[in-house]
Coordinates of N, CA and C in Angstrom, one line a residue:
M1 N -93.1 -16.9 33.4 CA -91.8 -16.6 32.6 C -91.4 -15.1 32.8
P2 N -90.0 -15.0 33.1 CA -89.6 -13.7 33.5 C -89.6 -12.7 32.2
Y3 N -89.6 -11.5 32.5 CA -89.5 -10.4 31.4 C -88.2 -10.5 30.8
M4 N -88.2 -10.5 29.4 CA -87.0 -10.6 28.6 C -86.9 -9.2 27.9
P5 N -85.7 -8.6 28.1 CA -85.4 -7.3 27.4 C -85.4 -7.6 25.9
L6 N -85.6 -6.6 25.1 CA -85.4 -6.7 23.6 C -84.0 -7.2 23.3
P7 N -83.8 -7.9 22.3 CA -82.5 -8.4 22.0 C -81.5 -7.2 21.8
R8 N -80.3 -7.5 22.1 CA -79.3 -6.4 22.0 C -78.9 -6.2 20.5
S9 N -79.3 -7.1 19.7 CA -79.0 -7.0 18.2 C -79.5 -5.6 17.6
T10 N -80.7 -5.3 18.1 CA -81.4 -4.0 17.7 C -80.5 -2.9 18.1
E11 N -80.0 -2.9 19.4 CA -79.2 -1.7 19.8 C -77.9 -1.6 19.1
L12 N -77.3 -2.8 18.8 CA -76.1 -2.9 18.1 C -76.3 -2.4 16.7
S13 N -77.4 -2.7 16.0 CA -77.6 -2.4 14.7 C -77.7 -0.8 14.6
R14 N -78.4 -0.2 15.6 CA -78.5 1.3 15.6 C -77.2 1.9 15.9
L15 N -76.4 1.3 16.8 CA -75.1 1.8 17.0 C -74.2 1.7 15.8
K16 N -74.2 0.6 15.0 CA -73.5 0.4 13.8 C -73.9 1.5 12.8
Q17 N -75.1 1.8 12.7 CA -75.6 2.8 11.7 C -75.1 4.2 12.2
L18 N -75.2 4.5 13.4 CA -74.6 5.8 13.9 C -73.1 5.9 13.6
I19 N -72.4 4.8 13.9 CA -70.9 4.8 13.6 C -70.7 5.0 12.1
L20 N -71.5 4.4 11.3 CA -71.2 4.5 9.8 C -71.5 6.0 9.3
H21 N -72.6 6.5 9.9 CA -72.9 7.9 9.5 C -71.9 8.9 10.0
L22 N -71.4 8.7 11.2 CA -70.4 9.5 11.7 C -69.1 9.4 10.9
S23 N -68.7 8.2 10.6 CA -67.6 7.9 9.7 C -67.7 8.6 8.4
A24 N -68.9 8.5 7.8 CA -68.9 9.2 6.5 C -68.9 10.7 6.6
I25 N -69.4 11.2 7.7 CA -69.3 12.7 8.0 C -67.8 13.1 8.1
F26 N -67.1 12.3 8.9 CA -65.6 12.5 9.1 C -64.9 12.5 7.8
V27 N -65.1 11.5 7.0 CA -64.5 11.3 5.7 C -64.7 12.6 4.8
L28 N -66.0 13.0 4.8 CA -66.3 14.2 4.0 C -65.6 15.4 4.5
I29 N -65.6 15.6 5.8 CA -64.9 16.8 6.3 C -63.4 16.7 6.0
T30 N -62.8 15.5 6.2 CA -61.4 15.4 5.9 C -61.0 15.6 4.4
L31 N -61.9 15.1 3.6 CA -61.6 15.3 2.1 C -61.8 16.8 1.7
L32 N -62.8 17.4 2.3 CA -63.0 18.8 1.9 C -62.2 19.9 2.6
S33 N -61.7 19.6 3.7 CA -60.9 20.5 4.5 C -59.7 21.0 3.9
P34 N -58.8 20.1 3.3 CA -57.7 20.8 2.6 C -58.0 21.6 1.5
R35 N -59.0 21.3 0.8 CA -59.4 22.1 -0.4 C -60.0 23.5 0.0
V36 N -60.7 23.5 1.1 CA -61.2 24.7 1.6 C -60.2 25.6 2.4
A37 N -59.3 25.0 3.1 CA -58.4 25.7 4.0 C -57.3 26.4 3.4
Y38 N -56.7 26.0 2.3 CA -55.5 26.6 1.9 C -55.3 26.7 0.4
S39 N -54.7 27.7 0.0 CA -54.4 27.9 -1.4 C -53.0 28.6 -1.3
E40 N -52.1 28.1 -2.1 CA -50.7 28.6 -2.0 C -50.5 30.0 -2.3
E41 N -51.3 30.5 -3.4 CA -51.0 31.8 -3.7 C -52.3 32.5 -4.6
L42 N -52.2 33.7 -4.8 CA -53.2 34.4 -5.6 C -53.0 33.9 -7.0
E43 N -54.1 33.6 -7.7 CA -54.0 33.3 -9.1 C -54.5 34.2 -9.9
P44 N -54.0 34.6 -11.0 CA -54.5 35.5 -12.1 C -56.0 35.0 -12.4
Y45 N -56.8 36.0 -12.5 CA -58.2 35.6 -12.8 C -58.6 36.0 -14.2
T46 N -59.2 35.2 -15.1 CA -59.3 35.4 -16.5 C -60.7 36.1 -16.7
D47 N -61.7 35.8 -15.9 CA -63.0 36.5 -16.1 C -63.0 37.8 -15.5
S48 N -62.4 38.8 -16.1 CA -62.0 40.0 -15.4 C -63.0 41.0 -15.1
T49 N -64.3 40.9 -15.6 CA -65.3 41.9 -15.3 C -65.9 41.6 -14.0
A50 N -65.7 42.4 -13.0 CA -66.3 42.3 -11.7 C -67.9 42.5 -11.8
K51 N -68.6 41.5 -11.3 CA -70.1 41.7 -11.3 C -70.4 42.7 -10.1
G52 N -71.0 43.8 -10.4 CA -71.3 44.8 -9.4 C -72.3 44.2 -8.4
F53 N -72.3 44.9 -7.3 CA -73.3 44.4 -6.2 C -73.7 45.7 -5.3
T54 N -74.8 45.6 -4.7 CA -75.1 46.5 -3.7 C -75.7 45.8 -2.6
L55 N -75.2 45.9 -1.4 CA -75.5 45.1 -0.3 C -75.5 46.0 1.0
P56 N -76.4 45.5 2.0 CA -76.4 46.4 3.2 C -75.2 46.0 4.1
D57 N -74.5 46.9 4.8 CA -73.5 46.6 5.8 C -74.2 46.1 7.0
I58 N -73.5 45.8 8.0 CA -74.1 45.4 9.3 C -74.9 46.5 10.1
K59 N -74.7 47.8 9.6 CA -75.4 48.9 10.2 C -76.6 49.3 9.4
G60 N -76.9 48.5 8.3 CA -78.0 48.6 7.4 C -77.9 49.7 6.4
E61 N -76.6 50.1 6.2 CA -76.4 51.2 5.0 C -75.9 50.4 3.8
A62 N -76.6 50.9 2.7 CA -76.2 50.2 1.4 C -74.7 50.5 0.9
Q63 N -74.1 49.5 0.6 CA -72.7 49.7 0.0 C -72.6 49.1 -1.4
S64 N -72.1 49.8 -2.3 CA -72.0 49.3 -3.8 C -70.4 49.1 -4.0
L65 N -70.1 48.1 -4.8 CA -68.8 47.9 -5.2 C -68.3 49.1 -6.0
T66 N -69.2 49.7 -6.7 CA -68.8 51.0 -7.5 C -68.4 52.1 -6.6
D67 N -68.9 52.1 -5.4 CA -68.4 53.1 -4.4 C -66.9 53.2 -4.3
Y68 N -66.3 52.1 -4.5 CA -64.8 52.0 -4.3 C -64.0 52.1 -5.5
R69 N -64.6 52.4 -6.6 CA -63.9 52.7 -7.9 C -62.7 53.7 -7.6
G70 N -61.6 53.4 -8.1 CA -60.4 54.2 -7.9 C -59.5 53.6 -6.8
K71 N -60.0 52.6 -6.1 CA -59.2 51.9 -5.1 C -59.1 50.4 -5.5
V72 N -58.0 49.8 -5.0 CA -57.8 48.3 -5.1 C -58.7 47.8 -4.0
V73 N -59.5 46.8 -4.4 CA -60.6 46.2 -3.4 C -60.3 44.8 -3.4
L74 N -60.2 44.3 -2.2 CA -60.2 42.9 -1.9 C -61.6 42.4 -1.4
V75 N -62.3 41.7 -2.3 CA -63.7 41.2 -1.8 C -63.5 39.8 -1.3
N76 N -63.9 39.6 -0.1 CA -63.7 38.3 0.7 C -65.1 37.7 1.0
F77 N -65.4 36.5 0.5 CA -66.6 35.8 0.9 C -66.3 34.9 2.1
W78 N -67.1 35.0 3.1 CA -67.0 34.3 4.4 C -68.2 34.0 5.1
A79 N -68.1 33.1 6.1 CA -69.2 32.8 7.0 C -68.6 32.5 8.3
S80 N -69.4 32.8 9.4 CA -68.8 32.5 10.7 C -68.7 31.1 11.1
W81 N -69.4 30.2 10.4 CA -69.2 28.8 10.7 C -68.1 28.1 9.9
C82 N -67.5 28.9 9.0 CA -66.4 28.4 8.2 C -65.2 28.7 8.9
M83 N -64.5 27.7 9.5 CA -63.3 27.8 10.4 C -62.1 28.4 9.6
P84 N -61.8 28.0 8.4 CA -60.7 28.7 7.6 C -61.0 30.2 7.4
C85 N -62.2 30.6 7.2 CA -62.6 32.0 7.1 C -62.2 32.7 8.4
V86 N -62.6 32.1 9.5 CA -62.4 32.7 10.8 C -60.9 32.9 11.0
Q87 N -60.2 31.8 10.6 CA -58.7 31.8 10.9 C -57.9 32.8 10.1
E88 N -58.5 33.3 8.9 CA -57.8 34.3 8.1 C -58.2 35.7 8.5
M89 N -59.1 35.9 9.3 CA -59.7 37.2 9.6 C -58.6 38.1 10.3
P90 N -57.8 37.6 11.2 CA -56.7 38.4 11.8 C -55.7 38.8 10.7
E91 N -55.4 38.0 9.7 CA -54.5 38.4 8.7 C -55.2 39.5 7.8
L92 N -56.4 39.4 7.5 CA -57.1 40.4 6.7 C -57.0 41.8 7.5
T93 N -57.3 41.7 8.8 CA -57.2 43.0 9.6 C -55.8 43.6 9.6
Q94 N -54.8 42.6 9.7 CA -53.4 43.1 9.6 C -53.0 43.8 8.3
L95 N -53.5 43.1 7.3 CA -53.3 43.6 5.9 C -53.9 45.0 5.7
K96 N -55.2 45.2 6.2 CA -55.7 46.6 6.0 C -54.9 47.6 6.9
Q97 N -54.4 47.2 8.1 CA -53.6 48.1 8.8 C -52.3 48.4 8.2
H98 N -51.7 47.3 7.5 CA -50.4 47.5 6.8 C -50.5 48.5 5.6
L99 N -51.6 48.5 5.1 CA -51.9 49.4 3.8 C -52.7 50.5 4.1
D100 N -52.9 50.9 5.4 CA -53.7 52.1 5.8 C -53.1 53.3 5.2
G101 N -54.1 54.2 4.7 CA -53.7 55.4 4.1 C -53.4 55.3 2.6
Q102 N -53.5 54.0 2.1 CA -53.3 53.8 0.6 C -54.7 53.6 0.0
P103 N -54.8 53.7 -1.3 CA -56.0 53.4 -2.0 C -56.4 52.0 -2.0
F104 N -56.8 51.4 -0.9 CA -57.0 49.9 -0.7 C -58.2 49.8 0.3
E105 N -59.0 48.8 0.0 CA -60.1 48.5 0.9 C -60.4 47.0 0.9
I106 N -60.9 46.5 1.9 CA -61.4 45.1 2.1 C -62.8 45.1 2.4
L107 N -63.6 44.3 1.5 CA -65.0 44.2 1.8 C -65.2 42.8 2.1
A108 N -65.7 42.6 3.4 CA -66.0 41.1 3.8 C -67.5 40.9 3.6
L109 N -67.8 40.0 2.6 CA -69.1 39.6 2.3 C -69.6 38.3 3.1
N110 N -70.4 38.5 4.1 CA -70.9 37.4 4.7 C -72.0 36.7 3.9
V111 N -71.8 35.5 3.9 CA -72.8 34.7 3.0 C -73.8 33.8 3.8
G112 N -75.1 34.1 3.6 CA -76.2 33.4 4.1 C -76.5 33.4 5.6
E113 N -75.9 34.3 6.3 CA -76.2 34.3 7.8 C -77.1 35.5 8.1
G114 N -77.8 35.4 9.3 CA -78.6 36.6 9.8 C -77.8 37.7 10.3
E115 N -78.4 38.9 10.3 CA -77.7 40.2 10.6 C -77.3 40.0 12.1
N116 N -78.2 39.6 13.0 CA -77.8 39.5 14.5 C -76.6 38.6 14.7
R117 N -76.7 37.5 14.1 CA -75.5 36.5 14.3 C -74.2 37.2 13.8
V118 N -74.2 37.8 12.7 CA -73.0 38.4 12.2 C -72.5 39.5 13.0
K119 N -73.5 40.4 13.4 CA -73.1 41.5 14.4 C -72.5 41.0 15.6
H120 N -73.1 40.0 16.3 CA -72.5 39.5 17.4 C -71.1 38.8 17.1
F121 N -70.9 38.2 16.1 CA -69.7 37.5 15.8 C -68.7 38.7 15.6
A122 N -68.9 39.7 14.8 CA -68.0 40.8 14.6 C -67.6 41.5 15.8
K123 N -68.5 41.7 16.6 CA -68.3 42.3 17.9 C -67.4 41.4 18.9
R124 N -67.8 40.1 18.9 CA -67.0 39.2 19.8 C -65.6 39.0 19.3
T125 N -65.3 39.0 18.0 CA -64.1 38.7 17.5 C -63.2 40.0 17.2
S126 N -63.9 41.2 17.4 CA -63.2 42.5 17.2 C -62.9 42.6 15.6
F127 N -63.7 42.1 14.8 CA -63.5 42.1 13.4 C -64.0 43.5 12.8
N128 N -63.2 44.4 12.5 CA -63.6 45.7 12.2 C -63.5 46.2 10.7
L129 N -63.5 45.2 9.8 CA -63.5 45.6 8.4 C -65.0 45.8 8.0
P130 N -65.2 46.5 6.9 CA -66.6 46.6 6.4 C -67.2 45.2 6.1
V131 N -68.3 44.9 6.8 CA -69.0 43.6 6.6 C -70.2 43.9 5.9
L132 N -70.4 43.2 4.7 CA -71.6 43.4 3.9 C -72.4 42.2 4.1
M133 N -73.7 42.2 4.0 CA -74.6 41.0 4.2 C -75.2 40.5 2.8
D134 N -74.8 39.3 2.5 CA -75.3 38.6 1.3 C -76.2 37.5 1.9
K135 N -77.3 37.9 2.5 CA -78.2 37.0 3.2 C -78.7 35.9 2.3
S136 N -79.1 36.3 1.1 CA -79.7 35.3 0.2 C -78.6 34.5 -0.7
S137 N -77.4 34.8 -0.5 CA -76.3 34.2 -1.3 C -76.3 34.5 -2.7
K138 N -77.0 35.6 -3.1 CA -77.2 36.0 -4.5 C -75.9 36.4 -5.0
V139 N -75.1 37.3 -4.4 CA -73.8 37.6 -4.9 C -72.8 36.4 -5.0
F140 N -72.9 35.6 -3.9 CA -72.1 34.4 -3.9 C -72.3 33.5 -5.1
N141 N -73.6 33.3 -5.5 CA -73.9 32.5 -6.6 C -73.5 33.3 -7.9
E142 N -73.7 34.5 -8.0 CA -73.4 35.3 -9.2 C -71.9 35.2 -9.5
W143 N -71.1 35.2 -8.4 CA -69.6 35.2 -8.6 C -69.1 33.8 -8.7
K144 N -70.0 32.8 -8.7 CA -69.7 31.4 -8.9 C -68.6 30.9 -7.9
I145 N -68.9 31.2 -6.7 CA -68.0 30.7 -5.6 C -68.2 29.3 -5.4
E146 N -67.2 28.4 -5.1 CA -67.3 27.0 -4.9 C -66.9 26.7 -3.6
I147 N -65.9 27.5 -2.9 CA -65.5 27.2 -1.6 C -65.3 28.5 -0.8
M148 N -65.3 28.4 0.5 CA -65.1 29.5 1.3 C -63.9 29.2 2.3
P149 N -63.0 30.2 2.5 CA -63.2 31.5 1.9 C -62.6 31.6 0.5
T150 N -63.3 32.6 -0.2 CA -62.7 32.9 -1.6 C -62.6 34.4 -1.7
S151 N -61.5 34.9 -2.2 CA -61.3 36.3 -2.3 C -61.0 36.7 -3.7
F152 N -61.3 38.0 -4.0 CA -61.0 38.5 -5.3 C -60.3 39.9 -5.2
L153 N -59.2 40.1 -6.0 CA -58.6 41.4 -5.9 C -59.0 42.1 -7.2
I154 N -59.6 43.2 -7.0 CA -60.1 44.0 -8.1 C -59.3 45.4 -8.2
D155 N -58.9 45.7 -9.4 CA -58.0 46.9 -9.5 C -58.9 48.2 -9.5
A156 N -58.2 49.3 -9.6 CA -58.9 50.6 -9.4 C -60.0 50.9 -10.6
R157 N -59.8 50.1 -11.6 CA -60.7 50.4 -12.8 C -62.0 49.4 -12.6
G158 N -61.9 48.5 -11.7 CA -63.0 47.7 -11.5 C -62.9 46.3 -12.1
R159 N -61.7 45.9 -12.5 CA -61.5 44.6 -13.1 C -61.0 43.7 -12.1
V160 N -61.5 42.4 -12.1 CA -61.0 41.4 -11.2 C -59.7 40.9 -11.8
R161 N -58.6 41.1 -10.9 CA -57.3 40.6 -11.5 C -56.7 39.2 -10.9
Y162 N -57.2 39.0 -9.6 CA -56.7 37.8 -9.0 C -57.8 37.1 -8.2
R163 N -57.6 35.9 -7.9 CA -58.6 35.2 -7.1 C -57.7 34.3 -6.1
A164 N -58.2 34.1 -4.9 CA -57.7 33.1 -4.0 C -58.8 32.3 -3.4
R165 N -58.6 31.1 -3.6 CA -59.5 30.1 -3.0 C -58.9 29.5 -1.8
G166 N -59.3 29.9 -0.6 CA -58.6 29.6 0.6 C -57.9 30.9 1.0
N167 N -57.0 30.6 1.9 CA -56.1 31.7 2.5 C -54.7 31.6 1.8
P168 N -54.4 32.6 0.9 CA -53.1 32.6 0.3 C -51.9 33.1 1.2
G169 N -52.2 33.4 2.4 CA -51.2 33.9 3.3 C -51.2 35.5 3.0
W170 N -52.0 36.3 3.6 CA -52.1 37.7 3.2 C -51.0 38.4 3.8
E171 N -50.1 37.9 4.6 CA -49.0 38.6 5.1 C -47.7 38.2 4.4
N172 N -47.7 37.2 3.5 CA -46.5 36.9 2.8 C -46.1 37.8 1.8
E173 N -44.7 37.8 1.5 CA -44.2 38.8 0.6 C -44.7 38.8 -0.9
Q174 N -45.0 37.6 -1.3 CA -45.5 37.5 -2.7 C -46.9 38.0 -2.8
T175 N -47.7 37.8 -1.8 CA -49.1 38.3 -1.8 C -49.1 39.8 -1.7
L176 N -48.2 40.4 -0.8 CA -48.1 41.8 -0.6 C -47.6 42.5 -1.8
S177 N -46.7 41.9 -2.5 CA -46.1 42.5 -3.7 C -47.2 42.7 -4.8
I178 N -48.1 41.7 -4.9 CA -49.1 41.7 -6.0 C -50.1 42.8 -5.6
I179 N -50.5 43.0 -4.3 CA -51.4 44.0 -3.9 C -50.8 45.4 -4.1
E180 N -49.5 45.6 -3.7 CA -48.8 46.8 -3.9 C -48.7 47.2 -5.3
K181 N -48.4 46.1 -6.2 CA -48.3 46.5 -7.6 C -49.6 47.0 -8.1
L182 N -50.8 46.5 -7.8 CA -52.1 46.9 -8.1 C -52.3 48.4 -7.5
I183 N -51.8 48.7 -6.3 CA -51.9 50.0 -5.8 C -51.2 51.0 -6.6
K184 N -50.0 50.7 -7.0 CA -49.2 51.5 -7.8 C -49.8 51.9 -9.2
E185 N -50.6 50.9 -9.7 CA -51.3 51.1 -11.0 C -52.4 52.1 -10.8
T186 N -52.9 52.2 -9.5 CA -54.0 53.2 -9.3 C -53.7 54.5 -9.6
G187 N -52.4 55.0 -9.5 CA -52.1 56.3 -9.8 C -52.1 56.4 -11.3
K188 N -51.7 55.4 -12.1 CA -51.8 55.5 -13.5 C -53.2 55.4 -14.1
A189 N -54.1 54.8 -13.3 CA -55.5 54.8 -13.7 C -56.1 56.2 -13.5
D190 N -55.7 56.9 -12.4 CA -56.2 58.2 -12.1 C -55.7 59.2 -13.2
G191 N -54.4 59.0 -13.6 CA -53.8 59.9 -14.7 C -54.5 59.7 -16.0
A192 N -55.0 58.4 -16.2 CA -55.7 58.2 -17.6 C -57.0 58.8 -17.6
K193 N -57.7 59.1 -16.5 CA -58.9 59.7 -16.4 C -58.9 61.1 -16.8
Q194 N -57.7 61.7 -16.4 CA -57.8 63.2 -16.6 C -57.4 63.6 -18.0

């Protein structure tokens, strides 16, 4: 009797399982992508107390949120594997350049990645904003982030005023006017201290 190969039904069964798994992954990505990728505008944030943090930057130096008191701070949570995060980075860089010389800073908090990976990513993409390392995702969890990118605008007194889940369009007029309004309030906050 000649040699008989295994029935093709086993191979077909495995192929069907693979196709089902890939289909399920595709559906998940499709369902989650619009939620992660875009938000129409900055939204006022009601839990106004910014939870402080101290994290190392990619040079290993400790940075605290309180170091930036007196400035408007945009805290941006991101990861190099998050395509919407990567897509908004040029806008964040342009925003920082647009507001250069004003009491404004952007802190890019990388979530859950290793230092070497983030350094390599920042160098490869010429991402030159302050990058802080939230390796254990502690700050990410304390701030109750659900999706990335998520950003918070903090006023000069350290209060969270706005949140953006996704990219609100950092170059659009409405977003810029909100940031510029917070910067104008900075002078009033300085006057109140004296």
